[in-house]
mmCIF file of C-alpha atoms in Angstrom:
data_model
loop_
_atom_site.group_PDB
_atom_site.id
_atom_site.type_symbol
_atom_site.label_atom_id
_atom_site.label_comp_id
_atom_site.label_asym_id
_atom_site.label_seq_id
_atom_site.Cartn_x
_atom_site.Cartn_y
_atom_site.Cartn_z
ATOM 1 C CA MET A 28 -0.082 0.364 0.066
ATOM 2 C CA LYS A 29 0.853 3.238 -0.847
ATOM 3 C CA LYS A 30 1.938 5.374 2.549
ATOM 4 C CA GLY A 31 0.612 8.679 3.355
ATOM 5 C CA GLU A 32 -2.355 10.527 2.163
ATOM 6 C CA ALA A 33 -4.088 8.185 -1.212
ATOM 7 C CA THR A 34 -5.955 9.995 -4.255
ATOM 8 C CA TYR A 35 -8.472 7.911 -6.448
ATOM 9 C CA THR A 36 -9.711 9.002 -9.443
ATOM 10 C CA VAL A 37 -12.627 7.392 -11.201
ATOM 11 C CA LYS A 38 -11.817 7.194 -14.803
ATOM 12 C CA ARG A 39 -15.687 5.755 -15.836
ATOM 13 C CA LYS A 40 -18.288 7.661 -13.721
ATOM 14 C CA ALA A 41 -21.593 6.650 -14.101
ATOM 15 C CA PRO A 42 -24.313 9.261 -15.290
ATOM 16 C CA ALA A 43 -25.696 11.597 -12.386
ATOM 17 C CA GLU A 44 -29.150 10.522 -13.150
ATOM 18 C CA ASP A 45 -28.262 6.741 -12.610
ATOM 19 C CA LYS A 46 -27.993 8.036 -8.332
ATOM 20 C CA GLU A 47 -31.671 9.362 -8.580
ATOM 21 C CA LEU A 48 -34.332 7.288 -6.195
ATOM 22 C CA PHE A 49 -37.492 6.260 -6.659
ATOM 23 C CA GLY A 50 -40.317 4.587 -4.820
ATOM 24 C CA VAL A 51 -41.379 0.962 -5.172
ATOM 25 C CA GLY A 52 -42.758 -1.717 -2.919
ATOM 26 C CA VAL A 53 -41.689 -5.001 -2.125
ATOM 27 C CA VAL A 54 -43.567 -7.802 0.109
ATOM 28 C CA PRO A 55 -40.951 -8.216 2.913
ATOM 29 C CA PHE A 56 -39.508 -11.770 3.511
ATOM 30 C CA GLY A 57 -39.654 -11.512 7.894
ATOM 31 C CA PHE A 58 -43.356 -11.443 8.458
ATOM 32 C CA SER A 59 -46.508 -13.414 7.106
ATOM 33 C CA PRO A 60 -48.019 -11.277 5.046
ATOM 34 C CA SER A 61 -52.338 -10.454 5.194
ATOM 35 C CA THR A 62 -54.354 -12.925 3.355
ATOM 36 C CA ALA A 63 -57.320 -10.544 3.576
ATOM 37 C CA ALA A 64 -58.916 -9.507 0.379
ATOM 38 C CA GLY A 65 -57.574 -5.877 -1.315
ATOM 39 C CA ALA A 66 -54.797 -5.744 1.441
ATOM 40 C CA THR A 67 -51.752 -3.434 1.241
ATOM 41 C CA ILE A 68 -48.900 -5.959 1.656
ATOM 42 C CA HIS A 69 -45.925 -4.269 -0.352
ATOM 43 C CA MET A 70 -44.290 -1.948 2.023
ATOM 44 C CA ASN A 71 -42.094 1.117 0.779
ATOM 45 C CA THR A 72 -38.575 1.129 -0.391
ATOM 46 C CA THR A 73 -36.364 2.713 -3.167
ATOM 47 C CA ILE A 74 -34.590 1.601 -6.380
ATOM 48 C CA SER A 75 -32.241 3.773 -8.424
ATOM 49 C CA ARG A 76 -32.337 4.728 -11.600
ATOM 50 C CA ALA A 77 -29.174 2.706 -12.084
ATOM 51 C CA GLY A 78 -30.861 -0.621 -10.557
ATOM 52 C CA ALA A 79 -33.825 -0.004 -12.886
ATOM 53 C CA LYS A 80 -31.832 -0.056 -15.906
ATOM 54 C CA MET A 81 -30.462 -3.047 -14.519
ATOM 55 C CA ALA A 82 -33.297 -5.233 -14.083
ATOM 56 C CA VAL A 83 -35.154 -4.122 -17.507
ATOM 57 C CA SER A 84 -32.189 -4.865 -19.387
ATOM 58 C CA ALA A 85 -30.942 -8.161 -17.424
ATOM 59 C CA ILE A 86 -34.700 -9.613 -16.352
ATOM 60 C CA THR A 87 -36.289 -11.419 -18.915
ATOM 61 C CA GLY A 88 -40.493 -10.914 -19.287
ATOM 62 C CA ASP A 89 -41.843 -8.617 -16.732
ATOM 63 C CA SER A 90 -38.752 -7.625 -14.795
ATOM 64 C CA TRP A 91 -40.628 -5.990 -11.902
ATOM 65 C CA ASP A 92 -43.146 -9.142 -11.623
ATOM 66 C CA LYS A 93 -39.944 -11.264 -11.517
ATOM 67 C CA LEU A 94 -38.399 -9.160 -8.392
ATOM 68 C CA GLY A 95 -41.757 -9.189 -6.758
ATOM 69 C CA ILE A 96 -41.750 -5.186 -6.652
ATOM 70 C CA VAL A 97 -44.649 -2.656 -7.442
ATOM 71 C CA ARG A 98 -43.984 0.856 -8.948
ATOM 72 C CA SER A 99 -47.409 2.632 -7.561
ATOM 73 C CA SER A 100 -47.504 4.352 -4.276
ATOM 74 C CA ASN A 101 -51.394 3.351 -4.508
ATOM 75 C CA GLU A 102 -50.005 -0.191 -3.749
ATOM 76 C CA SER A 103 -47.550 0.171 -1.071
ATOM 77 C CA THR A 104 -47.571 1.401 2.387
ATOM 78 C CA ALA A 105 -44.790 2.241 5.074
ATOM 79 C CA GLY A 106 -42.943 -0.411 6.383
ATOM 80 C CA PRO A 107 -41.338 -1.176 9.911
ATOM 81 C CA ALA A 108 -38.779 1.339 10.877
ATOM 82 C CA GLY A 109 -35.225 -0.320 10.563
ATOM 83 C CA TRP A 110 -36.273 -2.629 7.450
ATOM 84 C CA TYR A 111 -34.203 -2.743 4.539
ATOM 85 C CA PRO A 112 -35.318 -5.180 1.537
ATOM 86 C CA ALA A 113 -33.178 -8.102 0.103
ATOM 87 C CA THR A 114 -30.851 -6.570 -2.488
ATOM 88 C CA LEU A 115 -30.144 -8.009 -6.006
ATOM 89 C CA THR A 116 -26.746 -6.744 -7.604
ATOM 90 C CA ILE A 117 -25.428 -7.426 -11.000
ATOM 91 C CA THR A 118 -22.785 -6.447 -12.932
ATOM 92 C CA LEU A 119 -22.388 -6.614 -17.063
ATOM 93 C CA VAL A 120 -19.383 -6.424 -18.767
ATOM 94 C CA GLY A 121 -18.395 -6.690 -22.814
ATOM 95 C CA VAL A 122 -18.754 -9.735 -24.582
ATOM 96 C CA ASP A 123 -14.963 -9.518 -25.632
ATOM 97 C CA ASP A 124 -13.940 -7.555 -22.812
ATOM 98 C CA ASN A 125 -10.962 -9.703 -21.543
ATOM 99 C CA GLY A 126 -9.187 -6.414 -19.786
ATOM 100 C CA GLU A 127 -6.384 -4.512 -19.593
ATOM 101 C CA GLU A 128 -3.661 -4.338 -17.013
ATOM 102 C CA GLU A 129 -3.402 -1.595 -15.044
ATOM 103 C CA THR A 130 -1.810 -0.199 -11.852
ATOM 104 C CA SER A 131 -3.838 0.139 -8.690
ATOM 105 C CA GLN A 132 -3.882 3.558 -7.583
ATOM 106 C CA LEU A 133 -3.998 2.482 -3.806
ATOM 107 C CA SER A 134 -2.196 -0.599 -3.536
ATOM 108 C CA THR A 135 0.316 0.046 -6.555
ATOM 109 C CA ARG A 136 -0.162 -3.670 -7.508
ATOM 110 C CA LYS A 137 -1.084 -4.784 -11.204
ATOM 111 C CA TYR A 138 -4.531 -6.235 -11.759
ATOM 112 C CA ASN A 139 -7.167 -6.962 -14.621
ATOM 113 C CA LYS A 140 -9.163 -4.107 -14.952
ATOM 114 C CA LYS A 141 -12.371 -4.407 -17.253
ATOM 115 C CA LYS A 142 -15.529 -1.885 -18.056
ATOM 116 C CA THR A 143 -18.356 -3.079 -16.080
ATOM 117 C CA ARG A 144 -21.667 -1.694 -15.225
ATOM 118 C CA SER A 145 -23.467 -2.340 -12.140
ATOM 119 C CA GLY A 146 -26.852 -1.882 -10.956
ATOM 120 C CA THR A 147 -28.585 -2.848 -7.541
ATOM 121 C CA MET A 148 -32.355 -3.424 -7.032
ATOM 122 C CA PRO A 149 -34.890 -4.678 -3.919
ATOM 123 C CA PHE A 150 -36.746 -7.615 -4.318
ATOM 124 C CA GLY A 151 -39.676 -9.743 -2.102
ATOM 125 C CA ARG A 152 -42.335 -12.191 -2.148
ATOM 126 C CA ARG A 153 -43.785 -12.851 -5.232
ATOM 127 C CA SER A 154 -47.067 -13.128 -6.448
ATOM 128 C CA ILE A 155 -46.509 -14.807 -9.744
ATOM 129 C CA ALA A 156 -45.598 -18.795 -9.841
ATOM 130 C CA THR A 157 -42.582 -19.396 -8.021
ATOM 131 C CA PRO A 158 -41.030 -23.303 -7.130
ATOM 132 C CA ASP A 159 -39.700 -24.195 -4.033
ATOM 133 C CA ALA A 160 -36.108 -23.549 -4.113
ATOM 134 C CA ARG A 161 -35.283 -26.965 -2.617
ATOM 135 C CA THR A 162 -37.900 -29.094 -3.871
ATOM 136 C CA GLY A 163 -38.995 -27.635 -6.951
ATOM 137 C CA ALA A 164 -42.552 -28.245 -6.005
ATOM 138 C CA ALA A 165 -44.999 -25.406 -7.146
ATOM 139 C CA THR A 166 -45.781 -22.765 -3.687
ATOM 140 C CA THR A 167 -49.448 -21.549 -3.504
ATOM 141 C CA ALA A 168 -49.281 -18.128 -2.149
ATOM 142 C CA VAL A 169 -47.417 -14.945 -1.631
ATOM 143 C CA GLY A 170 -46.861 -16.043 1.926
ATOM 144 C CA ASP A 171 -45.177 -19.427 1.352
ATOM 145 C CA ARG A 172 -42.140 -17.541 -0.875
ATOM 146 C CA ASP A 173 -39.113 -17.326 1.254
ATOM 147 C CA TYR A 174 -36.089 -15.532 0.354
ATOM 148 C CA GLU A 175 -34.321 -18.530 -1.272
ATOM 149 C CA ASP A 176 -37.288 -19.263 -3.485
ATOM 150 C CA CYS A 177 -37.784 -15.871 -4.879
ATOM 151 C CA LEU A 178 -33.695 -15.736 -5.290
ATOM 152 C CA LYS A 179 -33.351 -18.835 -7.230
ATOM 153 C CA ALA A 180 -36.267 -17.882 -9.437
ATOM 154 C CA ILE A 181 -35.261 -14.319 -10.566
ATOM 155 C CA VAL A 182 -31.314 -15.828 -10.904
ATOM 156 C CA ALA A 183 -33.381 -18.304 -13.489
ATOM 157 C CA SER A 184 -34.709 -15.490 -15.353
ATOM 158 C CA LEU A 185 -31.776 -13.501 -15.847
ATOM 159 C CA ASN A 186 -30.818 -13.167 -19.569
ATOM 160 C CA PRO A 187 -27.639 -14.362 -20.544
ATOM 161 C CA THR A 188 -27.460 -11.681 -23.307
ATOM 162 C CA PRO A 189 -28.999 -8.248 -21.623
ATOM 163 C CA THR A 190 -30.917 -5.749 -23.803
ATOM 164 C CA GLN A 191 -28.313 -2.995 -22.978
ATOM 165 C CA PRO A 192 -25.881 -2.299 -23.385
ATOM 166 C CA THR A 193 -25.284 -4.244 -26.507
ATOM 167 C CA ASN A 194 -22.784 -7.339 -26.521
ATOM 168 C CA SER A 195 -22.725 -7.451 -22.896
ATOM 169 C CA LYS A 196 -23.169 -10.358 -20.594
ATOM 170 C CA ILE A 197 -23.333 -10.713 -16.927
ATOM 171 C CA LEU A 198 -19.882 -10.551 -15.257
ATOM 172 C CA SER A 199 -21.371 -11.405 -11.783
ATOM 173 C CA LYS A 200 -24.258 -11.664 -9.101
ATOM 174 C CA SER A 201 -24.722 -10.997 -5.258
ATOM 175 C CA SER A 202 -27.170 -10.584 -2.985
ATOM 176 C CA GLU A 203 -27.886 -9.495 0.036
ATOM 177 C CA PRO A 204 -31.143 -10.667 2.717
ATOM 178 C CA GLU A 205 -33.167 -8.346 4.198
ATOM 179 C CA VAL A 206 -32.076 -6.866 7.632
ATOM 180 C CA TYR A 207 -34.167 -5.200 10.294
ATOM 181 C CA LEU A 208 -31.918 -2.719 12.634
ATOM 182 C CA PRO A 209 -32.544 -1.502 15.588
ATOM 183 C CA VAL A 210 -34.133 2.216 15.839
ATOM 184 C CA VAL A 211 -32.538 4.457 18.382
ATOM 185 C CA THR A 212 -34.621 7.329 19.157
ATOM 186 C CA VAL A 213 -33.285 10.454 21.194
ATOM 187 C CA SER A 214 -35.560 11.323 24.456
ATOM 188 C CA ARG A 215 -34.339 14.880 24.654
ATOM 189 C CA TRP A 216 -30.808 16.757 24.118
ATOM 190 C CA LEU A 217 -27.811 16.817 26.593
ATOM 191 C CA ASP A 218 -28.118 20.328 27.484
ATOM 192 C CA ALA A 219 -31.557 19.880 28.593
ATOM 193 C CA LEU A 220 -30.345 17.969 31.478
ATOM 194 C CA GLU A 221 -28.910 20.175 34.547
ATOM 195 C CA ASP A 222 -26.942 17.082 35.708
ATOM 196 C CA VAL A 223 -25.540 14.050 34.512
ATOM 197 C CA GLY A 224 -25.448 12.795 37.547
ATOM 198 C CA ALA A 225 -22.547 10.064 38.940
ATOM 199 C CA VAL A 226 -21.382 7.070 37.829
ATOM 200 C CA THR A 227 -23.490 4.455 39.259
ATOM 201 C CA ALA A 228 -21.509 2.463 42.341
ATOM 202 C CA PHE A 229 -20.743 -1.299 42.079
#
């Protein structure tokens, strides 16, 4: 590694528009969705424009159904505090890109550099047919479709020849399960406390 302060130059920045976030909804895996008629079971989350572009390019058929996503605020509601959805990240590379040797700006080591584009998208329980990941048997209800079932079905729907960019292929894919992080609330600011008190005795 280089000593001292290191600088890093990004040569191929994604367009600024790709960072724009849009609201979508997915059905979380962490609890059983309501089976009541007309119940709103999708929970609000976000997808970047880059993620949306990747979903349309790299997933065959209706990308949103495959991911379990609804795109209208009328079909989704606020989720539990601290909930973050499961995500899938797809990275594309040119079909003829074998990489070029470059020197790392941070470690100074040589490595094989390829030109890639990536996008991350949330996913949840699906309303469309989804086989059980372990047995292959059909699942009958949204609540029966767990993380592994939906992830395996989405991966099976990936397009080996993405529509954009032209002459591209999937280099890699990775997923993260949904998480629930504790939400910390502040009762009041410290300057409102006249005396913090003494350390509690043993």
